[in-house]
Coordinates of C-alpha atoms in Angstrom, one line a residue:
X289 CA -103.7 9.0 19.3
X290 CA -105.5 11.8 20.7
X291 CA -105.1 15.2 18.5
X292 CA -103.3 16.9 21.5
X293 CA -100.8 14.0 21.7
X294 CA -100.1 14.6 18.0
X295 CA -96.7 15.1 16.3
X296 CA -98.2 18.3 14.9
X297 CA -97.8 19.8 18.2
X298 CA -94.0 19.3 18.9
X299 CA -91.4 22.0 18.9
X300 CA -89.6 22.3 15.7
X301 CA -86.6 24.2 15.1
X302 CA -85.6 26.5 12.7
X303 CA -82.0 27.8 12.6
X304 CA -81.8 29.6 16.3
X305 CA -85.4 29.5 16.4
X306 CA -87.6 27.0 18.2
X307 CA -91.2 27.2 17.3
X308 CA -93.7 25.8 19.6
X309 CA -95.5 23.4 17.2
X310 CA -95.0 22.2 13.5
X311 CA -97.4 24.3 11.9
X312 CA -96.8 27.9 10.4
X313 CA -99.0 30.3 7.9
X314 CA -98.0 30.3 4.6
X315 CA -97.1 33.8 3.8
X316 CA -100.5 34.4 1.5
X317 CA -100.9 38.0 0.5
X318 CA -103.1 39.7 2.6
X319 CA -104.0 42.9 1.0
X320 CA -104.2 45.2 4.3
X321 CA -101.3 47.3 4.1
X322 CA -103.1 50.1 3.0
X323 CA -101.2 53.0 1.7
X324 CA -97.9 49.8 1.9
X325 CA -98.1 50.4 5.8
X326 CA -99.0 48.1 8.2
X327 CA -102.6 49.0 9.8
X328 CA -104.9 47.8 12.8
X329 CA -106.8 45.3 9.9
X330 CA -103.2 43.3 9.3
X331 CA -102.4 43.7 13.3
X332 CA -105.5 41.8 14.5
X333 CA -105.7 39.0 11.6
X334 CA -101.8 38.0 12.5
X335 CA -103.0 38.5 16.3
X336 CA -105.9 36.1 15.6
X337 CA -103.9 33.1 13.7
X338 CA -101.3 33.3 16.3
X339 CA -103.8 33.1 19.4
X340 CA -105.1 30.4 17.3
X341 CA -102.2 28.4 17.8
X342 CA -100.0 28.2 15.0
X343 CA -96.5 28.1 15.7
X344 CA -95.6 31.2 13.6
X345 CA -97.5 33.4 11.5
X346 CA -95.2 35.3 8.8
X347 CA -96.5 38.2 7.6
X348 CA -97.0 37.8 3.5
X349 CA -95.1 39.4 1.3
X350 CA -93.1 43.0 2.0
X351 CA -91.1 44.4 -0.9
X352 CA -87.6 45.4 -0.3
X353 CA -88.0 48.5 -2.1
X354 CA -90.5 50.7 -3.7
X355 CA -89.9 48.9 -7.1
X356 CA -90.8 45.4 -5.9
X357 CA -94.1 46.8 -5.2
X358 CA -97.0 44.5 -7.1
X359 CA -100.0 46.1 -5.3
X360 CA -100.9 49.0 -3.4
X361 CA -102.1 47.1 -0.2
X362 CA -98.3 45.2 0.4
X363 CA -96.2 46.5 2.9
X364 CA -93.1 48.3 1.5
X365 CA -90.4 47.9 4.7
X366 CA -88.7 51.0 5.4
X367 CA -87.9 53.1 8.4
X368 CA -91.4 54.3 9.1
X369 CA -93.3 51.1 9.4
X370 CA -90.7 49.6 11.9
X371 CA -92.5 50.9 15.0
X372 CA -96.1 49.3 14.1
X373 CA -94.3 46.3 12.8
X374 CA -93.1 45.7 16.4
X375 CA -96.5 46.6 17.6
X376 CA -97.5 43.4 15.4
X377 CA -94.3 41.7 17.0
X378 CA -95.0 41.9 19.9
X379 CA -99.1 40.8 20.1
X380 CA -97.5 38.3 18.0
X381 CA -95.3 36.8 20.7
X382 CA -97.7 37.8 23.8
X383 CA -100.0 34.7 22.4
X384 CA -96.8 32.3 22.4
X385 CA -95.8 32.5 18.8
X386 CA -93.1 33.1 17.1
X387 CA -93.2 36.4 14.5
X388 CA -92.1 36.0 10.7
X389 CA -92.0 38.4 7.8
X390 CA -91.7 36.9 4.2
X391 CA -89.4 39.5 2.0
X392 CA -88.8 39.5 -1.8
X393 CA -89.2 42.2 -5.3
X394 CA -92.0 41.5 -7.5
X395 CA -89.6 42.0 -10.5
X396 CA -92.1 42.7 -13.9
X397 CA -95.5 42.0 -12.3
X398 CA -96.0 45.6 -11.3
X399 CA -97.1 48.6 -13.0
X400 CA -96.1 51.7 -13.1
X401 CA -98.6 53.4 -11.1
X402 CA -98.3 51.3 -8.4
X403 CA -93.9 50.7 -8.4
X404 CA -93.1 54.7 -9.7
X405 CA -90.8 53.9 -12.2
X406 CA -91.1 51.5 -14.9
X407 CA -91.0 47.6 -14.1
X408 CA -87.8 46.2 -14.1
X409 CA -87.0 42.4 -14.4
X410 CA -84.4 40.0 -15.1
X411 CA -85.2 40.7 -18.8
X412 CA -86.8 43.0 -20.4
X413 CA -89.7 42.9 -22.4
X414 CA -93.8 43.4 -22.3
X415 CA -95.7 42.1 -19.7
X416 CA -99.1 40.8 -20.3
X417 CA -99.7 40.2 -16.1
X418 CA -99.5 43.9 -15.8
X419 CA -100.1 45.0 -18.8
X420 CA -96.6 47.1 -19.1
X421 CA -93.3 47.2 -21.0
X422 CA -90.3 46.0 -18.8
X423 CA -87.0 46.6 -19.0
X424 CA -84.0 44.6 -17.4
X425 CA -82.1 45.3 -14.5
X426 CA -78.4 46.7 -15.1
X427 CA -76.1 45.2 -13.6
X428 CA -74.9 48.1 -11.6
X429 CA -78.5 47.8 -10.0
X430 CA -78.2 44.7 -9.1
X431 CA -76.1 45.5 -6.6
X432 CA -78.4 48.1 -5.1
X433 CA -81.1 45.6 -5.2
X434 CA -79.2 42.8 -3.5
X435 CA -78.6 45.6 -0.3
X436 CA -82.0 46.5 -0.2
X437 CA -82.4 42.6 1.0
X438 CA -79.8 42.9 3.6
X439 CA -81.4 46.5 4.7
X440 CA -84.9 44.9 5.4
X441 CA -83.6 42.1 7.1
X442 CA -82.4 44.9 9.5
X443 CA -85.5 46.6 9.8
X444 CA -87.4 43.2 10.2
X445 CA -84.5 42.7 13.8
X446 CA -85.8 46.4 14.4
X447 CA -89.1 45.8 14.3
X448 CA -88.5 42.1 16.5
X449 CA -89.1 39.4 14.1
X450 CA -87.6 36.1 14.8
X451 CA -87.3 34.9 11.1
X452 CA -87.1 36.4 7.7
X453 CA -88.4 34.2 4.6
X454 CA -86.9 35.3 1.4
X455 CA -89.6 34.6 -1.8
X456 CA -87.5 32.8 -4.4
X457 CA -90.6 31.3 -6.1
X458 CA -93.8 31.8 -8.1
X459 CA -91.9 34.1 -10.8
X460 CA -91.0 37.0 -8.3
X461 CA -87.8 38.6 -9.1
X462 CA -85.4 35.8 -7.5
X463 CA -87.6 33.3 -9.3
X464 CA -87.4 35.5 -12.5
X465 CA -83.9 35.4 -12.6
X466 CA -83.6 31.5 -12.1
X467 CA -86.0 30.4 -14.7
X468 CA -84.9 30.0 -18.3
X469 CA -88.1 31.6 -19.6
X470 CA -87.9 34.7 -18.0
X471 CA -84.0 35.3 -17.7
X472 CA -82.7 35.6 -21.3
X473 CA -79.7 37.5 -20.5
X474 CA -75.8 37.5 -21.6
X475 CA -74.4 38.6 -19.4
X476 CA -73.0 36.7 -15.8
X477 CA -76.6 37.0 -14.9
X478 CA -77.6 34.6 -17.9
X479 CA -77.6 31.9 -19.6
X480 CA -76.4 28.3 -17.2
X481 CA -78.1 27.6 -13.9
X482 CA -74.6 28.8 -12.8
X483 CA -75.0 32.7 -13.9
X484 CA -79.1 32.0 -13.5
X485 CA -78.2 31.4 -9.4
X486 CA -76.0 34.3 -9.2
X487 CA -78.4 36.9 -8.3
X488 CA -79.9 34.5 -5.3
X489 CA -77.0 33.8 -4.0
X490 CA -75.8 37.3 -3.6
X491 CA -79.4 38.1 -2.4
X492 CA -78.6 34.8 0.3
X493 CA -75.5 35.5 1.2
X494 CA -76.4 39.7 2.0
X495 CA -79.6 38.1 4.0
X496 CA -77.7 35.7 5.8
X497 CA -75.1 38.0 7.2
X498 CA -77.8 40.5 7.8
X499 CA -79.9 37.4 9.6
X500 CA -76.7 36.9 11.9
X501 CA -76.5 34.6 15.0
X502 CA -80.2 34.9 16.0
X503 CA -83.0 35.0 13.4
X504 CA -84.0 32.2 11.2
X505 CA -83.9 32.3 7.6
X506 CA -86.2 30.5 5.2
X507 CA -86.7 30.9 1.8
X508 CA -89.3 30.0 -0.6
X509 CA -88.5 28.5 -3.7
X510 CA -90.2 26.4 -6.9
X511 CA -89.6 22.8 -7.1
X512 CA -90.9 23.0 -10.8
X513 CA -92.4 26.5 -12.6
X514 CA -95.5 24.5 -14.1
X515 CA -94.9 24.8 -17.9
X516 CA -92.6 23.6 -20.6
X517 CA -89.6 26.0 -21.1
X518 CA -89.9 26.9 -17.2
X519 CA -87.6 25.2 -14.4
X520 CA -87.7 21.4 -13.9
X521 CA -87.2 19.5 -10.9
X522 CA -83.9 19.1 -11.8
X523 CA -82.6 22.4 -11.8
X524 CA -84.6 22.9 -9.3
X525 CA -82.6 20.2 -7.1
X526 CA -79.5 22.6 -8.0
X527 CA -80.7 25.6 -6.8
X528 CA -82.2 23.7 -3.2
X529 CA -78.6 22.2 -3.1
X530 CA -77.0 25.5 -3.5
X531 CA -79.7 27.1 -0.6
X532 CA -78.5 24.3 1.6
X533 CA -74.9 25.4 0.6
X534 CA -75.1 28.6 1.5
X535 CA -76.2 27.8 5.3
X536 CA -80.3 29.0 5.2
X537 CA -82.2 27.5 7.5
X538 CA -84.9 25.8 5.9
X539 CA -86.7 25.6 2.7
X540 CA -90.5 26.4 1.7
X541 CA -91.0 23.8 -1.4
X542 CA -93.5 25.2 -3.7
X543 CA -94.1 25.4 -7.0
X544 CA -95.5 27.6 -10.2
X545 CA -95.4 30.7 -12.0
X546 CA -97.6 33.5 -11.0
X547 CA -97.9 34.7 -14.1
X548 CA -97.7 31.6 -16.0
X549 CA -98.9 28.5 -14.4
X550 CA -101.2 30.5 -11.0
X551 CA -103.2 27.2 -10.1
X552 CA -100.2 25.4 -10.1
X553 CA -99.6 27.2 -6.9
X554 CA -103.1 27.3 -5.4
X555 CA -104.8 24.4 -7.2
X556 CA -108.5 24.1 -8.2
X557 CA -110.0 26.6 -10.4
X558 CA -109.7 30.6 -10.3
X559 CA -113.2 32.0 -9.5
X560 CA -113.2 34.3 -12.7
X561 CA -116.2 36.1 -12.0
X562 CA -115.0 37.4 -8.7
X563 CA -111.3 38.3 -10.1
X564 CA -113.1 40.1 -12.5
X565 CA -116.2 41.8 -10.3
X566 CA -113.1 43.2 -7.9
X567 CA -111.1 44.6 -10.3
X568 CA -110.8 48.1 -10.6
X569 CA -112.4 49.7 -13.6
X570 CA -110.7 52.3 -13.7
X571 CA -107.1 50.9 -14.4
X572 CA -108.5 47.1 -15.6
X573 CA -111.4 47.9 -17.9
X574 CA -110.2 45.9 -20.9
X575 CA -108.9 43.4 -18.2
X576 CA -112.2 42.3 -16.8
X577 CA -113.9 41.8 -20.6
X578 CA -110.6 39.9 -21.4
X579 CA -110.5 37.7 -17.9
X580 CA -114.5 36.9 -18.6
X581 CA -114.3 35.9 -21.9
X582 CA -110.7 34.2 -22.0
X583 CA -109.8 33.8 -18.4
X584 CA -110.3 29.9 -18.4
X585 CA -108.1 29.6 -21.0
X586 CA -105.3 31.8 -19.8
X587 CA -105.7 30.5 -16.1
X588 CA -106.3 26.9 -16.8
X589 CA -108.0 24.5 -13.6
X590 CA -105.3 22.6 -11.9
X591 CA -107.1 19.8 -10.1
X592 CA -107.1 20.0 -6.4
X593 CA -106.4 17.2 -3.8
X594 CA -104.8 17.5 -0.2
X595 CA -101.2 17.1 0.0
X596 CA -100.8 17.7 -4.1
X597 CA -96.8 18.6 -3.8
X598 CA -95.8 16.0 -1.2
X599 CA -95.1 13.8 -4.2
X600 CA -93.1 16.0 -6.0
X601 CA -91.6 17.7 -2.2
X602 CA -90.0 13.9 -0.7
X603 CA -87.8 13.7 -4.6
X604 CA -86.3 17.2 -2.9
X605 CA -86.7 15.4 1.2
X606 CA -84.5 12.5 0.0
X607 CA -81.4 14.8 -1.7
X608 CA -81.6 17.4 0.9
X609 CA -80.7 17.6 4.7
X610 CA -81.8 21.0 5.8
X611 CA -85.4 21.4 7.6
X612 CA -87.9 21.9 4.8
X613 CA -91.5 23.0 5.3
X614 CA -94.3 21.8 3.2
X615 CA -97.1 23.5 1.2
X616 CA -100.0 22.6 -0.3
X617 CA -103.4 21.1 0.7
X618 CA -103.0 21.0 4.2
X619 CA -106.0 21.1 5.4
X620 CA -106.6 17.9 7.6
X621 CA -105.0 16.2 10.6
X622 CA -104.7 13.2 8.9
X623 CA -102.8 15.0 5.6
X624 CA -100.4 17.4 8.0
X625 CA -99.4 14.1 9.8
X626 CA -98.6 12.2 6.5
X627 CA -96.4 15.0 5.2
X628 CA -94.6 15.6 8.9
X629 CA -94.2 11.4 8.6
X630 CA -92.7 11.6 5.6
X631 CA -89.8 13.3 7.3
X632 CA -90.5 17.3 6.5
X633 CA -90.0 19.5 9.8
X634 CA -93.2 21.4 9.3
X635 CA -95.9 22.5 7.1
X636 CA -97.3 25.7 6.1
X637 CA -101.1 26.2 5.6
X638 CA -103.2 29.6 4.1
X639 CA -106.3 28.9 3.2
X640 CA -107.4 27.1 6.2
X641 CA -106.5 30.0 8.3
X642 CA -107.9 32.3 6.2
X643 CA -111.3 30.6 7.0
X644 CA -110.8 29.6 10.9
X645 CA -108.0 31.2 12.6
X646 CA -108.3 29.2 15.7
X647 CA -108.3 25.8 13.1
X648 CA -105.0 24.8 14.9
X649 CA -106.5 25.0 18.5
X650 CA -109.7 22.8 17.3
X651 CA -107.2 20.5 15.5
X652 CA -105.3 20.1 19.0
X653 CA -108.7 19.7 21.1
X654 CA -109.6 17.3 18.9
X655 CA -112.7 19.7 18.1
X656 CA -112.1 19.5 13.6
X657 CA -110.8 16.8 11.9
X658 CA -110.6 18.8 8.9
X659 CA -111.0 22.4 7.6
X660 CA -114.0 23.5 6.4
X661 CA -112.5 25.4 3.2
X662 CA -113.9 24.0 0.0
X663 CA -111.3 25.4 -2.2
X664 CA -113.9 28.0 -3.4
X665 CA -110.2 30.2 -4.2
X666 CA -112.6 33.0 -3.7
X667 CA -110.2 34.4 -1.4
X668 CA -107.6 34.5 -4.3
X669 CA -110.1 35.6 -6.4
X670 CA -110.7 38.4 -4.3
X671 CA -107.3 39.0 -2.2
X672 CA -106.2 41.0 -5.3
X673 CA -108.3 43.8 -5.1
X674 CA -109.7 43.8 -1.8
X675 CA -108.5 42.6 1.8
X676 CA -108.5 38.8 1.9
X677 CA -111.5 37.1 3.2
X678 CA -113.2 33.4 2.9
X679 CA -116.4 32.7 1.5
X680 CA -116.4 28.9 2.0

């Protein structure tokens, strides 16, 4: 089968959204929304992947509110950014892609200086990520929190996005509230998978009738946190059940616990000298000597290989009937066309991107096989200080 003829590059669709081909960037944090604003820098890499020929290219990770805020280069979505958001939107869709925004709160893995206010979580708490104290959310602020969803779903229709996709993984807020280790509450927030679930589906419901008639909803969830008293696959079954329930349109399967299990997401090993060289001193100087001289134990290797969730992702294929996109190690013809035969609707892909925006065109010409990324993760490494780049 020549590459062009492949079933990579067939329309999909997503909800009221028809994408032109089966592949979309995974929402990876870029790190270019300086001063939490969208600038030319985020504008021309989104411009690039989509000319590239990816079906849709969400941009990563904009907090709902100014306490969801993790780093000071994420975009914050609020009234003022709408009009260079549609300037994004609509480069976007003049190279035949569909635009996507992923949305979420990064619950405790903030700090102060960067949120304004101290880190609030599902629980409360000290927070070694950070380093910070934490304390939970009330529940009269949970409210608050679940309308600051529906509000930036109507910012992201302002600014013309096709699809939202709502982070419910990686120990974010939504995530924080599902998984037993982080969510020790007592109230109706806590305690069974029943209160854990409450928060997401208010959060889904609010999105969803913000999302209306015309823009697709995806969400991003764990199919497992990565560590002992996290979420299993089985409760994680129950919460993609209850997703399906509730009417979103597809589910991102992914898996891990940013600040728990991290190569459970990325897989590979963490290049520790580069975390720690990009650091700033000023606010990390016992961080570095810590991440140095400990960092292998705290961040563990996960061994890499392509395709390394599609295993776990066809146990959630064969209970669910949604659309559900795949992550993880997609970085070959061969591998994208095993997961899409395995009966997922699409894939999502980062790293490969991040080192060849046009990797989709060259897959389609037949031009690459495969990507050239080595899974270096210095762009991980390095994405958390500075703007993302590859170094493969």
């Amino acid at each position: 089968m020549a590459s062009k003829d492949s079933s990579i590059f067939t329309p999909v669709r997503i909800g009221p959204v028809t994408l032109r081909n089966r592949v979309i960037r995974s929402a990876a944090f870029e790190n270019m929304a300086y001063g939490n604003k969208p600038p030319q820098d985020l504008k021309d890499y989104h411009v690039a992947v989509a000319r590239g020929g990816v079906g849709m290219p969400p941009l990563a990770y904009a907090s709902v509110n100014r306490s969801g805020l993790s780093f000071d280069g994420q975009l914050w979505m609020r009234e003022e950014i709408v009009p260079a958001l549609k300037e994004i939107t609509d480069a976007v869709h003049a190279q035949g892609a569909k635009a996507s925004i992923q949305l979420g709160h990064c619950g405790n893995m903030t700090h102060r200086s960067t949120c304004g206010c101290m880190p609030v979580g599902a629980s409360g708490g000290f927070n070694v990520y950070s380093p910070t104290f934490v304390r939970a959310l009330r529940e009269d602020e949970i409210e608050g929190l679940v309308e600051d969803f529906g509000h930036s779903v109507g910012l992201a229709r302002q600014a013309g996005f096709d699809c939202v996709e709502i982070h419910a993984g990686h120990g974010y807020l939504i995530s924080q509230f599902l998984s037993p280790y982080s969510n020790r509450r007592h109230d109706r927030f806590g305690g069974s998978l029943e209160n854990r679930m409450r928060f997401m589906r208010m959060v889904i419901r609010r999105v969803m009738e913000a999302a209306g008639d015309d823009m697709g909803v995806l969400v991003k969830m764990n199919m497992y946190d990565g560590f002992r008293r996290g979420m299993q696959r089985v409760e994680c079954l129950e919460v993609a059940r209850e997703l399906e329930r509730l009417g979103v349109h597809a589910i991102v399967l992914s898996a891990g616990f940013v600040s728990k299990a991290p190569m459970q997401v990325m897989r590979g090993a963490m290049p520790l000298r580069t975390l720690a060289h990009y650091m700033d001193f000023r606010k990390f100087w016992w961080l570095k000597a810590f991440v140095r001289l400990f960092g292998r134990i705290v961040i563990p290797t996960v061994p890499y290989k392509d395709a390394y969730f599609l295993d776990d992702a066809v146990e959630f294929r064969k209970a669910l009937s949604l659309p559900l996109v795949y992550v993880g190690g997609m970085v070959s013809r061969s591998s994208i066309e095993k997961v899409l035969d395995a009966g997922f609707e699409a894939v999502q892909m980062a790293r490969a991107l991040v080192r060849d925006t046009d990797f989709v065109n060259k897959l389609r010409s037949g031009e690459v096989e495969r990507s050239g990324c080595r899974h270096s993760n210095y762009c991980i490494g390095r994405m958390y200080s500075l703007q993302m780049k590859c170094n493969s």
